[in-house]
């Protein structure tokens, strides 16, 4: 079972329906990483626009070992690629 489901579930507490604050989401992620089902927990998902907030919310010496960054949507889909490039450059 661990081979099939290991790190299968990514943590998206910043997004609906939970829509937690950055601090609450990080705390819940770390708590889940210490729990009995931690082996199923994968990446912490964060929007690119909130990366500075994530860095500020992490304590000294803390890190998220598994992170996925989602580039925020643009009102005009044709601008998304440029937005993605700028986010990656930052």
mmCIF file of N, CA and C in Angstrom:
data_model
loop_
_atom_site.group_PDB
_atom_site.id
_atom_site.type_symbol
_atom_site.label_atom_id
_atom_site.label_comp_id
_atom_site.label_asym_id
_atom_site.label_seq_id
_atom_site.Cartn_x
_atom_site.Cartn_y
_atom_site.Cartn_z
ATOM 1 N N UNK A 1 0.827 -1.180 0.000
ATOM 2 C CA UNK A 1 0.000 0.000 0.000
ATOM 3 C C UNK A 1 0.878 1.253 0.000
ATOM 4 N N UNK A 2 1.959 1.244 0.773
ATOM 5 C CA UNK A 2 2.832 2.425 0.824
ATOM 6 C C UNK A 2 3.479 2.699 -0.524
ATOM 7 N N UNK A 3 3.798 1.664 -1.273
ATOM 8 C CA UNK A 3 4.401 1.874 -2.591
ATOM 9 C C UNK A 3 3.407 2.541 -3.541
ATOM 10 N N UNK A 4 2.151 2.179 -3.435
ATOM 11 C CA UNK A 4 1.129 2.729 -4.325
ATOM 12 C C UNK A 4 0.661 4.118 -3.914
ATOM 13 N N UNK A 5 0.600 4.371 -2.612
ATOM 14 C CA UNK A 5 0.001 5.615 -2.129
ATOM 15 C C UNK A 5 0.983 6.557 -1.435
ATOM 16 N N UNK A 6 2.258 6.213 -1.396
ATOM 17 C CA UNK A 6 3.246 7.064 -0.751
ATOM 18 C C UNK A 6 3.346 8.430 -1.415
ATOM 19 N N UNK A 7 3.265 9.487 -0.617
ATOM 20 C CA UNK A 7 3.336 10.875 -1.071
ATOM 21 C C UNK A 7 2.292 11.203 -2.141
ATOM 22 N N UNK A 8 1.173 10.504 -2.108
ATOM 23 C CA UNK A 8 0.120 10.678 -3.120
ATOM 24 C C UNK A 8 -0.687 11.957 -2.933
ATOM 25 N N UNK A 9 -0.881 12.378 -1.687
ATOM 26 C CA UNK A 9 -1.780 13.496 -1.401
ATOM 27 C C UNK A 9 -0.971 14.755 -1.116
ATOM 28 N N UNK A 10 -1.130 15.743 -1.989
ATOM 29 C CA UNK A 10 -0.470 17.031 -1.766
ATOM 30 C C UNK A 10 -1.326 17.871 -0.829
ATOM 31 N N UNK A 11 -0.678 18.779 -0.119
ATOM 32 C CA UNK A 11 -1.368 19.614 0.860
ATOM 33 C C UNK A 11 -1.689 20.965 0.234
ATOM 34 N N UNK A 12 -2.980 21.293 0.166
ATOM 35 C CA UNK A 12 -3.436 22.541 -0.454
ATOM 36 C C UNK A 12 -4.290 23.349 0.506
ATOM 37 N N UNK A 13 -3.852 23.483 1.737
ATOM 38 C CA UNK A 13 -4.626 24.186 2.757
ATOM 39 C C UNK A 13 -4.803 25.672 2.510
ATOM 40 N N UNK A 14 -3.997 26.253 1.612
ATOM 41 C CA UNK A 14 -4.139 27.674 1.291
ATOM 42 C C UNK A 14 -5.322 27.929 0.345
ATOM 43 N N UNK A 15 -5.800 26.877 -0.285
ATOM 44 C CA UNK A 15 -6.849 26.991 -1.293
ATOM 45 C C UNK A 15 -8.196 26.565 -0.722
ATOM 46 N N UNK A 16 -9.306 26.978 -1.379
ATOM 47 C CA UNK A 16 -10.628 26.522 -0.934
ATOM 48 C C UNK A 16 -10.693 24.994 -0.979
ATOM 49 N N UNK A 17 -11.436 24.367 -0.102
ATOM 50 C CA UNK A 17 -12.380 24.949 0.839
ATOM 51 C C UNK A 17 -11.738 25.416 2.146
ATOM 52 N N UNK A 18 -10.521 24.945 2.479
ATOM 53 C CA UNK A 18 -9.915 25.329 3.765
ATOM 54 C C UNK A 18 -9.541 26.810 3.775
ATOM 55 N N UNK A 19 -8.803 27.245 2.766
ATOM 56 C CA UNK A 19 -8.378 28.643 2.616
ATOM 57 C C UNK A 19 -7.784 29.200 3.921
ATOM 58 N N UNK A 20 -6.822 28.460 4.472
ATOM 59 C CA UNK A 20 -6.188 28.844 5.734
ATOM 60 C C UNK A 20 -5.194 29.977 5.527
ATOM 61 N N UNK A 21 -4.859 30.644 6.604
ATOM 62 C CA UNK A 21 -3.779 31.626 6.556
ATOM 63 C C UNK A 21 -2.478 30.861 6.331
ATOM 64 N N UNK A 22 -1.433 31.564 5.919
ATOM 65 C CA UNK A 22 -0.152 30.917 5.665
ATOM 66 C C UNK A 22 0.356 30.234 6.932
ATOM 67 N N UNK A 23 0.287 30.931 8.062
ATOM 68 C CA UNK A 23 0.793 30.364 9.312
ATOM 69 C C UNK A 23 0.023 29.110 9.709
ATOM 70 N N UNK A 24 -1.308 29.159 9.588
ATOM 71 C CA UNK A 24 -2.141 28.003 9.948
ATOM 72 C C UNK A 24 -1.882 26.837 9.002
ATOM 73 N N UNK A 25 -1.709 27.130 7.716
ATOM 74 C CA UNK A 25 -1.466 26.070 6.741
ATOM 75 C C UNK A 25 -0.125 25.389 6.998
ATOM 76 N N UNK A 26 0.900 26.179 7.278
ATOM 77 C CA UNK A 26 2.215 25.601 7.571
ATOM 78 C C UNK A 26 2.144 24.747 8.830
ATOM 79 N N UNK A 27 1.481 25.249 9.859
ATOM 80 C CA UNK A 27 1.355 24.493 11.115
ATOM 81 C C UNK A 27 0.624 23.175 10.885
ATOM 82 N N UNK A 28 -0.443 23.209 10.112
ATOM 83 C CA UNK A 28 -1.197 21.972 9.849
ATOM 84 C C UNK A 28 -0.379 21.001 9.003
ATOM 85 N N UNK A 29 0.359 21.519 8.047
ATOM 86 C CA UNK A 29 1.211 20.663 7.220
ATOM 87 C C UNK A 29 2.262 19.952 8.075
ATOM 88 N N UNK A 30 2.942 20.721 8.935
ATOM 89 C CA UNK A 30 3.951 20.118 9.809
ATOM 90 C C UNK A 30 3.322 19.101 10.765
ATOM 91 N N UNK A 31 2.143 19.401 11.295
ATOM 92 C CA UNK A 31 1.458 18.460 12.186
ATOM 93 C C UNK A 31 1.122 17.175 11.440
ATOM 94 N N UNK A 32 0.677 17.313 10.216
ATOM 95 C CA UNK A 32 0.347 16.136 9.410
ATOM 96 C C UNK A 32 1.597 15.336 9.068
ATOM 97 N N UNK A 33 2.731 16.027 8.883
ATOM 98 C CA UNK A 33 3.987 15.328 8.587
ATOM 99 C C UNK A 33 4.476 14.506 9.775
ATOM 100 N N UNK A 34 3.989 14.828 10.977
ATOM 101 C CA UNK A 34 4.374 14.066 12.173
ATOM 102 C C UNK A 34 3.344 12.984 12.518
ATOM 103 N N UNK A 35 2.225 12.947 11.804
ATOM 104 C CA UNK A 35 1.144 12.026 12.133
ATOM 105 C C UNK A 35 1.351 10.632 11.565
ATOM 106 N N UNK A 36 0.458 9.725 11.914
ATOM 107 C CA UNK A 36 0.588 8.331 11.495
ATOM 108 C C UNK A 36 0.417 8.115 9.991
ATOM 109 N N UNK A 37 -0.194 9.051 9.307
ATOM 110 C CA UNK A 37 -0.406 8.910 7.854
ATOM 111 C C UNK A 37 0.544 9.818 7.062
ATOM 112 N N UNK A 38 1.614 10.258 7.701
ATOM 113 C CA UNK A 38 2.566 11.172 7.071
ATOM 114 C C UNK A 38 3.142 10.606 5.778
ATOM 115 N N UNK A 39 3.257 9.319 5.679
ATOM 116 C CA UNK A 39 3.824 8.693 4.490
ATOM 117 C C UNK A 39 2.993 8.968 3.242
ATOM 118 N N UNK A 40 1.709 9.329 3.393
ATOM 119 C CA UNK A 40 0.865 9.636 2.245
ATOM 120 C C UNK A 40 0.975 11.094 1.816
ATOM 121 N N UNK A 41 1.499 11.951 2.690
ATOM 122 C CA UNK A 41 1.508 13.385 2.434
ATOM 123 C C UNK A 41 2.660 13.778 1.521
ATOM 124 N N UNK A 42 2.311 14.475 0.455
ATOM 125 C CA UNK A 42 3.307 14.924 -0.515
ATOM 126 C C UNK A 42 3.683 16.374 -0.319
ATOM 127 N N UNK A 43 3.571 17.123 -1.363
ATOM 128 C CA UNK A 43 4.052 18.510 -1.403
ATOM 129 C C UNK A 43 3.093 19.510 -0.762
ATOM 130 N N UNK A 44 3.667 20.603 -0.286
ATOM 131 C CA UNK A 44 2.924 21.775 0.170
ATOM 132 C C UNK A 44 2.736 22.636 -1.074
ATOM 133 N N UNK A 45 1.487 22.946 -1.418
ATOM 134 C CA UNK A 45 1.202 23.713 -2.632
ATOM 135 C C UNK A 45 0.976 25.178 -2.271
ATOM 136 N N UNK A 46 1.647 26.065 -3.008
ATOM 137 C CA UNK A 46 1.570 27.496 -2.736
ATOM 138 C C UNK A 46 1.490 28.257 -4.056
ATOM 139 N N UNK A 47 0.660 29.307 -4.116
ATOM 140 C CA UNK A 47 0.658 30.155 -5.312
ATOM 141 C C UNK A 47 1.954 30.968 -5.377
ATOM 142 N N UNK A 48 2.455 31.202 -6.577
ATOM 143 C CA UNK A 48 3.693 31.961 -6.750
ATOM 144 C C UNK A 48 3.589 33.340 -6.107
ATOM 145 N N UNK A 49 2.419 33.949 -6.160
ATOM 146 C CA UNK A 49 2.247 35.291 -5.599
ATOM 147 C C UNK A 49 2.410 35.312 -4.078
ATOM 148 N N UNK A 50 2.330 34.142 -3.438
ATOM 149 C CA UNK A 50 2.433 34.085 -1.980
ATOM 150 C C UNK A 50 3.779 33.538 -1.495
ATOM 151 N N UNK A 51 4.725 33.350 -2.394
ATOM 152 C CA UNK A 51 6.037 32.843 -1.987
ATOM 153 C C UNK A 51 6.730 33.751 -0.973
ATOM 154 N N UNK A 52 6.712 35.075 -1.161
ATOM 155 C CA UNK A 52 7.341 35.916 -0.130
ATOM 156 C C UNK A 52 6.691 35.730 1.248
ATOM 157 N N UNK A 53 5.381 35.571 1.266
ATOM 158 C CA UNK A 53 4.665 35.339 2.525
ATOM 159 C C UNK A 53 5.082 34.006 3.141
ATOM 160 N N UNK A 54 5.277 32.998 2.303
ATOM 161 C CA UNK A 54 5.722 31.692 2.787
ATOM 162 C C UNK A 54 7.101 31.797 3.421
ATOM 163 N N UNK A 55 8.007 32.469 2.744
ATOM 164 C CA UNK A 55 9.366 32.633 3.267
ATOM 165 C C UNK A 55 9.333 33.367 4.600
ATOM 166 N N UNK A 56 8.530 34.431 4.687
ATOM 167 C CA UNK A 56 8.425 35.194 5.939
ATOM 168 C C UNK A 56 7.813 34.362 7.063
ATOM 169 N N UNK A 57 6.877 33.470 6.721
ATOM 170 C CA UNK A 57 6.172 32.681 7.744
ATOM 171 C C UNK A 57 7.013 31.530 8.278
ATOM 172 N N UNK A 58 7.976 31.073 7.496
ATOM 173 C CA UNK A 58 8.834 29.979 7.963
ATOM 174 C C UNK A 58 9.796 30.519 9.006
ATOM 175 N N UNK A 59 9.958 29.773 10.056
ATOM 176 C CA UNK A 59 10.891 30.165 11.099
ATOM 177 C C UNK A 59 12.323 29.934 10.653
ATOM 178 N N UNK A 60 13.246 30.476 11.391
ATOM 179 C CA UNK A 60 14.668 30.287 11.104
ATOM 180 C C UNK A 60 14.982 28.802 11.184
ATOM 181 N N UNK A 61 15.608 28.296 10.156
ATOM 182 C CA UNK A 61 15.972 26.885 10.127
ATOM 183 C C UNK A 61 14.864 25.964 9.647
ATOM 184 N N UNK A 62 13.646 26.475 9.501
ATOM 185 C CA UNK A 62 12.553 25.647 8.997
ATOM 186 C C UNK A 62 12.599 25.630 7.475
ATOM 187 N N UNK A 63 12.179 24.541 6.922
ATOM 188 C CA UNK A 63 12.064 24.454 5.472
ATOM 189 C C UNK A 63 10.971 23.476 5.117
ATOM 190 N N UNK A 64 10.446 23.650 3.929
ATOM 191 C CA UNK A 64 9.483 22.695 3.390
ATOM 192 C C UNK A 64 10.255 21.848 2.388
ATOM 193 N N UNK A 65 10.385 20.578 2.662
ATOM 194 C CA UNK A 65 11.207 19.730 1.817
ATOM 195 C C UNK A 65 10.528 19.389 0.501
ATOM 196 N N UNK A 66 9.216 19.445 0.453
ATOM 197 C CA UNK A 66 8.483 19.138 -0.770
ATOM 198 C C UNK A 66 7.511 20.288 -1.033
ATOM 199 N N UNK A 67 7.740 21.004 -2.136
ATOM 200 C CA UNK A 67 6.982 22.208 -2.420
ATOM 201 C C UNK A 67 6.586 22.224 -3.890
ATOM 202 N N UNK A 68 5.338 22.588 -4.178
ATOM 203 C CA UNK A 68 4.882 22.831 -5.541
ATOM 204 C C UNK A 68 4.388 24.265 -5.609
ATOM 205 N N UNK A 69 4.826 24.981 -6.631
ATOM 206 C CA UNK A 69 4.433 26.371 -6.810
ATOM 207 C C UNK A 69 3.536 26.458 -8.033
ATOM 208 N N UNK A 70 2.389 27.103 -7.840
ATOM 209 C CA UNK A 70 1.430 27.281 -8.929
ATOM 210 C C UNK A 70 1.467 28.741 -9.355
ATOM 211 N N UNK A 71 1.712 28.958 -10.636
ATOM 212 C CA UNK A 71 1.719 30.329 -11.155
ATOM 213 C C UNK A 71 0.278 30.817 -11.229
ATOM 214 N N UNK A 72 0.049 31.977 -10.674
ATOM 215 C CA UNK A 72 -1.291 32.554 -10.619
ATOM 216 C C UNK A 72 -1.837 32.802 -12.024
ATOM 217 N N UNK A 73 -3.142 32.676 -12.161
ATOM 218 C CA UNK A 73 -3.808 32.905 -13.441
ATOM 219 C C UNK A 73 -3.836 34.393 -13.760
ATOM 220 N N UNK A 74 -3.812 34.693 -15.018
ATOM 221 C CA UNK A 74 -3.949 36.065 -15.504
ATOM 222 C C UNK A 74 -5.366 36.236 -16.046
ATOM 223 N N UNK A 75 -5.923 37.450 -15.979
ATOM 224 C CA UNK A 75 -7.254 37.670 -16.562
ATOM 225 C C UNK A 75 -7.288 37.323 -18.049
ATOM 226 N N UNK A 76 -6.187 37.606 -18.744
ATOM 227 C CA UNK A 76 -6.069 37.279 -20.166
ATOM 228 C C UNK A 76 -5.124 36.083 -20.267
ATOM 229 N N UNK A 77 -5.638 34.945 -20.693
ATOM 230 C CA UNK A 77 -4.846 33.715 -20.740
ATOM 231 C C UNK A 77 -3.591 33.866 -21.595
ATOM 232 N N UNK A 78 -3.579 34.777 -22.566
ATOM 233 C CA UNK A 78 -2.405 34.972 -23.421
ATOM 234 C C UNK A 78 -1.240 35.561 -22.642
ATOM 235 N N UNK A 79 -1.480 36.118 -21.477
ATOM 236 C CA UNK A 79 -0.416 36.710 -20.661
ATOM 237 C C UNK A 79 0.189 35.702 -19.682
ATOM 238 N N UNK A 80 -0.378 34.518 -19.600
ATOM 239 C CA UNK A 80 0.059 33.544 -18.604
ATOM 240 C C UNK A 80 1.521 33.154 -18.776
ATOM 241 N N UNK A 81 1.954 32.907 -19.996
ATOM 242 C CA UNK A 81 3.331 32.458 -20.208
ATOM 243 C C UNK A 81 4.324 33.502 -19.718
ATOM 244 N N UNK A 82 4.085 34.777 -20.031
ATOM 245 C CA UNK A 82 4.964 35.840 -19.552
ATOM 246 C C UNK A 82 4.955 35.918 -18.041
ATOM 247 N N UNK A 83 3.780 35.744 -17.456
ATOM 248 C CA UNK A 83 3.653 35.759 -16.001
ATOM 249 C C UNK A 83 4.426 34.593 -15.387
ATOM 250 N N UNK A 84 4.344 33.437 -16.001
ATOM 251 C CA UNK A 84 5.078 32.265 -15.517
ATOM 252 C C UNK A 84 6.580 32.496 -15.584
ATOM 253 N N UNK A 85 7.044 33.101 -16.666
ATOM 254 C CA UNK A 85 8.471 33.382 -16.801
ATOM 255 C C UNK A 85 8.949 34.355 -15.723
ATOM 256 N N UNK A 86 8.166 35.398 -15.456
ATOM 257 C CA UNK A 86 8.553 36.364 -14.425
ATOM 258 C C UNK A 86 8.580 35.708 -13.049
ATOM 259 N N UNK A 87 7.592 34.854 -12.776
ATOM 260 C CA UNK A 87 7.535 34.173 -11.480
ATOM 261 C C UNK A 87 8.753 33.255 -11.301
ATOM 262 N N UNK A 88 9.133 32.554 -12.336
ATOM 263 C CA UNK A 88 10.300 31.676 -12.264
ATOM 264 C C UNK A 88 11.585 32.481 -12.079
ATOM 265 N N UNK A 89 11.656 33.636 -12.702
ATOM 266 C CA UNK A 89 12.837 34.481 -12.559
ATOM 267 C C UNK A 89 12.979 34.987 -11.121
ATOM 268 N N UNK A 90 11.838 35.310 -10.477
ATOM 269 C CA UNK A 90 11.881 35.756 -9.077
ATOM 270 C C UNK A 90 12.326 34.620 -8.199
#
